[in-house]
Short mmCIF file of C-alpha atoms in Angstrom, two decimals:
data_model
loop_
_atom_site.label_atom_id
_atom_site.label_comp_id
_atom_site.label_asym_id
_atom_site.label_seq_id
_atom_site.Cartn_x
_atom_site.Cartn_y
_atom_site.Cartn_z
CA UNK A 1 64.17 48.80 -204.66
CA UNK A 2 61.78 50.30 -202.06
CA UNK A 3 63.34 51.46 -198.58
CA UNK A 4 62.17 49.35 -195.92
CA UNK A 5 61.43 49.59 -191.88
CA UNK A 6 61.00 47.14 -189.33
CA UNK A 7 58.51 49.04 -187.17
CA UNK A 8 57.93 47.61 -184.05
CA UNK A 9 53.97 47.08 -183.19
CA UNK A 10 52.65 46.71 -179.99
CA UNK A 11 49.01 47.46 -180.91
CA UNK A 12 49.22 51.05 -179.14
CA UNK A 13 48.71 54.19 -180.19
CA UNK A 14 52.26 55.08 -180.00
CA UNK A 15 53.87 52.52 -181.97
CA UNK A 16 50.52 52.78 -184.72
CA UNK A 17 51.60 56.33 -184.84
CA UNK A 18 55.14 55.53 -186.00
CA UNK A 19 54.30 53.26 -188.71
CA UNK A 20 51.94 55.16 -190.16
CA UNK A 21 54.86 57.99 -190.29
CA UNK A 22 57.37 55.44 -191.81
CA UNK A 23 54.35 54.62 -194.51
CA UNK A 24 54.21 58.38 -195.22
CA UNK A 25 58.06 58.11 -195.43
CA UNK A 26 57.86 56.01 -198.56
CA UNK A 27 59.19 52.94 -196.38
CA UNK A 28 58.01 49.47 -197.08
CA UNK A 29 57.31 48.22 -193.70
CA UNK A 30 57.82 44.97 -191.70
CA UNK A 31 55.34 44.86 -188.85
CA UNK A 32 57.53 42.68 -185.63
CA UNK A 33 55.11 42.13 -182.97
CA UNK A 34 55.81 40.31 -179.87
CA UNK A 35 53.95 37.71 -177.50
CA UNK A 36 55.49 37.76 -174.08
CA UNK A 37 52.39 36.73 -171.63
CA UNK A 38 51.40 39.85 -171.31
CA UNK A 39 47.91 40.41 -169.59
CA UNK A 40 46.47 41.84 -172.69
CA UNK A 41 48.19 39.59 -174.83
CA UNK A 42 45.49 38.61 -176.90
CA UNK A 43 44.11 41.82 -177.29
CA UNK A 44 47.39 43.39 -178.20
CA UNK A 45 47.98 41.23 -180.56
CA UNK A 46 44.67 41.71 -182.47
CA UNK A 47 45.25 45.38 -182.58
CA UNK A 48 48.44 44.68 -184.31
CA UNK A 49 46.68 42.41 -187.07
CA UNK A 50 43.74 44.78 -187.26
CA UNK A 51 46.60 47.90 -187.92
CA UNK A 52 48.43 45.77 -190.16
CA UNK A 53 45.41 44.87 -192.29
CA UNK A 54 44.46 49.09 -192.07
CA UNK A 55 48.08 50.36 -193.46
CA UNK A 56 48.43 47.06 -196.16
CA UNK A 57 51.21 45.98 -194.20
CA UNK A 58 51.60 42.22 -195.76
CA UNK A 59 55.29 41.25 -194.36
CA UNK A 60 54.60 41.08 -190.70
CA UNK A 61 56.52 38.75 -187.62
CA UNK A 62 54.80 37.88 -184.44
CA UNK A 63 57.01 36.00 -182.01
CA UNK A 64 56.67 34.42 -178.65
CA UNK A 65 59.20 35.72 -176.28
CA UNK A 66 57.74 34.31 -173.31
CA UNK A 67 61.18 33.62 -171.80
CA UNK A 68 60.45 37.29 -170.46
CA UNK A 69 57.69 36.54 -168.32
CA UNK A 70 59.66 33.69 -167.13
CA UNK A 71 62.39 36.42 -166.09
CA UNK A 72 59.61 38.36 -164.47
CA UNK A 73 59.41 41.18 -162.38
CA UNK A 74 57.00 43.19 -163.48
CA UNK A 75 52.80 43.26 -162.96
CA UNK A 76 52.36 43.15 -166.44
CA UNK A 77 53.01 39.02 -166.53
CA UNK A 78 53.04 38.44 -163.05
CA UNK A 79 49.62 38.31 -162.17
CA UNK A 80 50.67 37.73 -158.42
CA UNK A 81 51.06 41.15 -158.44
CA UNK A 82 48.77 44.22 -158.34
CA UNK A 83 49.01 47.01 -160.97
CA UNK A 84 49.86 50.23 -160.17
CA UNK A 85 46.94 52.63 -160.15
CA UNK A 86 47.67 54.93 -158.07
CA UNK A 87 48.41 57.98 -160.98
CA UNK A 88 50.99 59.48 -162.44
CA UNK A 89 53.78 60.17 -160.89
CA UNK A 90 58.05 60.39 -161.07
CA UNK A 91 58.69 56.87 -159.87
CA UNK A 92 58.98 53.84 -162.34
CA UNK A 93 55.46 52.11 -162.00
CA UNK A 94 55.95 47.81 -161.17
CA UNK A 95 54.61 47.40 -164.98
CA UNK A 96 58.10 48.44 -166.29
CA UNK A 97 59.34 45.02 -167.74
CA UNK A 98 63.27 45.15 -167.32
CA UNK A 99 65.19 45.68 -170.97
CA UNK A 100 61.95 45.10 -172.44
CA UNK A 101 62.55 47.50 -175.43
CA UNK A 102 66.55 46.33 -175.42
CA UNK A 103 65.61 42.83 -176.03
CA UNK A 104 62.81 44.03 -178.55
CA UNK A 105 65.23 46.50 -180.55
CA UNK A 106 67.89 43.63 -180.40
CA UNK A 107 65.46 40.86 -182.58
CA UNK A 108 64.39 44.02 -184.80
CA UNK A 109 68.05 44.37 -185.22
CA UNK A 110 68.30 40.90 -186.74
CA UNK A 111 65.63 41.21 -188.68
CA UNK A 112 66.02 44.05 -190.05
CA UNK A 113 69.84 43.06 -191.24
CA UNK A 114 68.14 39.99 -192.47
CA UNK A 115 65.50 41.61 -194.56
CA UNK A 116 67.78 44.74 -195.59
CA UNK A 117 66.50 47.30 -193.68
CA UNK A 118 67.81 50.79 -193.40
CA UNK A 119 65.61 51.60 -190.39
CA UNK A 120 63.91 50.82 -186.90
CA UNK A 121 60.94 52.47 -185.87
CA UNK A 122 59.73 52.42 -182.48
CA UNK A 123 57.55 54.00 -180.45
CA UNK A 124 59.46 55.52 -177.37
CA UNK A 125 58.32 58.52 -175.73
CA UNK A 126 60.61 60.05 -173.27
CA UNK A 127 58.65 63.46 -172.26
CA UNK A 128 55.39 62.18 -171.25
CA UNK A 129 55.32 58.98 -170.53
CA UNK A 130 55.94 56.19 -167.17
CA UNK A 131 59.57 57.32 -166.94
CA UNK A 132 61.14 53.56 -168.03
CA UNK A 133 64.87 53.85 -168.41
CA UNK A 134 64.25 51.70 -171.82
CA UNK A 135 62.36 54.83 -173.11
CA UNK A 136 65.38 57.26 -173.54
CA UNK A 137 67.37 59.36 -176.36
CA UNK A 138 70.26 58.56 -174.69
CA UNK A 139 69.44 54.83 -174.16
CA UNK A 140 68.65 54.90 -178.14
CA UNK A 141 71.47 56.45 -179.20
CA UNK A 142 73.24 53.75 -177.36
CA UNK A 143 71.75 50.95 -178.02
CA UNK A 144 72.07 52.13 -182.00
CA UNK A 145 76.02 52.14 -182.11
CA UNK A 146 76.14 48.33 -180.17
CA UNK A 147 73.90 47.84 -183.23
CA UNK A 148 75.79 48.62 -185.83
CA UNK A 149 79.50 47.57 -184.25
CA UNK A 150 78.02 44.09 -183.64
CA UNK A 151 76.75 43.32 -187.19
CA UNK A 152 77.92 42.83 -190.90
CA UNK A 153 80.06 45.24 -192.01
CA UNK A 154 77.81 46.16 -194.92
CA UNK A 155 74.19 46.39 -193.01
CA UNK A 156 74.35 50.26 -190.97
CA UNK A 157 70.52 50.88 -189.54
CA UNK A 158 69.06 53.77 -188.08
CA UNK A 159 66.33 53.44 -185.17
CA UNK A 160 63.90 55.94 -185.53
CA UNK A 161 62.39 57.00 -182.79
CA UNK A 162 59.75 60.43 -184.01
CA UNK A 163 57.58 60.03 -180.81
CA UNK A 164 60.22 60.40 -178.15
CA UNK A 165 59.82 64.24 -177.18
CA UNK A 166 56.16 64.51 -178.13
CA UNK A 167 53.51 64.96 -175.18
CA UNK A 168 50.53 62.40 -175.17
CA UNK A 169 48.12 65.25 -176.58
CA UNK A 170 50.45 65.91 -179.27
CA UNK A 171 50.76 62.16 -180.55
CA UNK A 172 46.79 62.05 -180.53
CA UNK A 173 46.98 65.59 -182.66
CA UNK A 174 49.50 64.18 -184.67
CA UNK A 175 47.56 60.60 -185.14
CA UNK A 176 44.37 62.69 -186.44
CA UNK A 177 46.51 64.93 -188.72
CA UNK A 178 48.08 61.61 -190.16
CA UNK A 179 44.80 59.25 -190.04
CA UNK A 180 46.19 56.66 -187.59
CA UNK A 181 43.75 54.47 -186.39
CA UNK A 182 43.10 55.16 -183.05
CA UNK A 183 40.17 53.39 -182.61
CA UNK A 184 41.85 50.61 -183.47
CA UNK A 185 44.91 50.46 -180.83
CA UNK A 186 44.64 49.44 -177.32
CA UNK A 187 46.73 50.93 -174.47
CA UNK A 188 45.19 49.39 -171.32
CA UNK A 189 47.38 46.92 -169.13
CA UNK A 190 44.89 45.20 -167.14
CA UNK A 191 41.73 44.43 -169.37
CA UNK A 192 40.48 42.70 -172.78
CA UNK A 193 37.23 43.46 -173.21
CA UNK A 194 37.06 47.00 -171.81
CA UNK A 195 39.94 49.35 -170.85
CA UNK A 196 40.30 49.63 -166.99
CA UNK A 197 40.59 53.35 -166.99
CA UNK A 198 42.62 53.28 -164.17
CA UNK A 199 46.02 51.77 -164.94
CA UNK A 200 49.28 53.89 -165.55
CA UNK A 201 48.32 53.67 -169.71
CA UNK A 202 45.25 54.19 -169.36
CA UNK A 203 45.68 57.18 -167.82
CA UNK A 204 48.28 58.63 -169.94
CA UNK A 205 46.44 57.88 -173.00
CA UNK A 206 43.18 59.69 -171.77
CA UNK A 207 45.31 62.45 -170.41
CA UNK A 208 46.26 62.73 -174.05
CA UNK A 209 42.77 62.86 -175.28
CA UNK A 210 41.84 65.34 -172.55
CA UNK A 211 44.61 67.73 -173.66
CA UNK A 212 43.77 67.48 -177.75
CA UNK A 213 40.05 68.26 -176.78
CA UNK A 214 39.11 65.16 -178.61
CA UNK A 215 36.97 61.90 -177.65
CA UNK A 216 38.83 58.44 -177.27
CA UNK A 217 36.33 56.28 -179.26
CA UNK A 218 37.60 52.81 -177.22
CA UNK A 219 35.38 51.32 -174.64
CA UNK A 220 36.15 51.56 -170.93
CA UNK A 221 35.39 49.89 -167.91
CA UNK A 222 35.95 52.92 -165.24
#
């Protein structure tokens, strides 16, 4: 029986990246994408099916967990609230969404005992990123043991994490070496149509283009 991964999909270049590693693996992967009224919901969410339909990936899970925005807190589905543009910097930006990736890595957790999976991939990156607490080798390696102690004695999964102490420019090298579809992801916070440009995302993802000396082939607005 093939190996299989529940890769977690955003529709971002990050998370893109990390399936198309698990596919070079040998693992047969589950795509889990989640709703949570998100600005770029929509958009998000065709990225995923568009990446899904590029890497063949046929078992694939998008869920509304719009509880979160209900929870709130962040700019990201509060729309009462502006988004951070103001550049990178070492405080948390207001589009951190509290235990976002905990209660994503907890459903992936679930599905991937019910579907027999021996891994989770997601796309952290601790090095060069917004600096959320949910983005951490330590929070990982946490989160990994609760895991495993709170499920069936015969189900043991790894969370795989291969972006988490890569900078931006090296996870756009590493996409071109790989042939992840770049084009095809969307990073921006704010917009639909065209990327703002401006928003904490943005920013890091064109940083990352800027540093691999190559040309981000998305549309943007600013």
């Amino acid at each position: 029986m093939a190996k299989k991964a529940v890769c977690i999909m955003s529709g971002g270049m990050d998370s893109t990246l990390c399936a198309a590693l698990a596919k070079q693996e040998g693992y047969e992967i589950i795509g889990l994408h989640f709703d949570y009224n998100q600005r770029t919901m929509m958009r998000e969410k065709r990225a995923f099916d568009e990446i899904c339909e590029f890497f063949g990936i046929n078992k694939k899970l998008s869920l509304n967990v719009d509880f979160i925005s209900q929870i709130g807190g962040n700019s990201l589905t509060d729309t009462t609230m502006q988004i951070q543009k103001t550049g990178l910097s070492s405080e948390i930006p207001n589009t951190y969404v509290p235990f976002r990736n905990g209660i994503f890595i907890s459903i992936a957790a679930a599905l991937a005992e019910k579907e027999g999976a021996d891994a989770i991939y997601i796309g952290v990156v601790e090095e060069d990123s917004s600096g959320y607490p949910d983005c951490s080798k330590k929070f990982i390696k946490g989160v990994n043991e609760a895991i495993n102690l709170g499920t069936s004695d015969n189900f043991n999964v790894k969370i795989l994490t291969p972006l988490v102490s890569l900078t931006k420019s090296q996870i756009v090298a590493k996409s071109l070496e790989v042939g992840s579809p770049l084009e095809l992801t969307w990073s921006c916070y704010e917009n639909e149509d065209e990327a703002c440009g401006l928003c904490d995302s943005c920013r890091l993802r064109l940083h990352g283009f800027e540093l691999a000396g190559v040309k981000d082939r998305i549309k943007y607005k600013d």
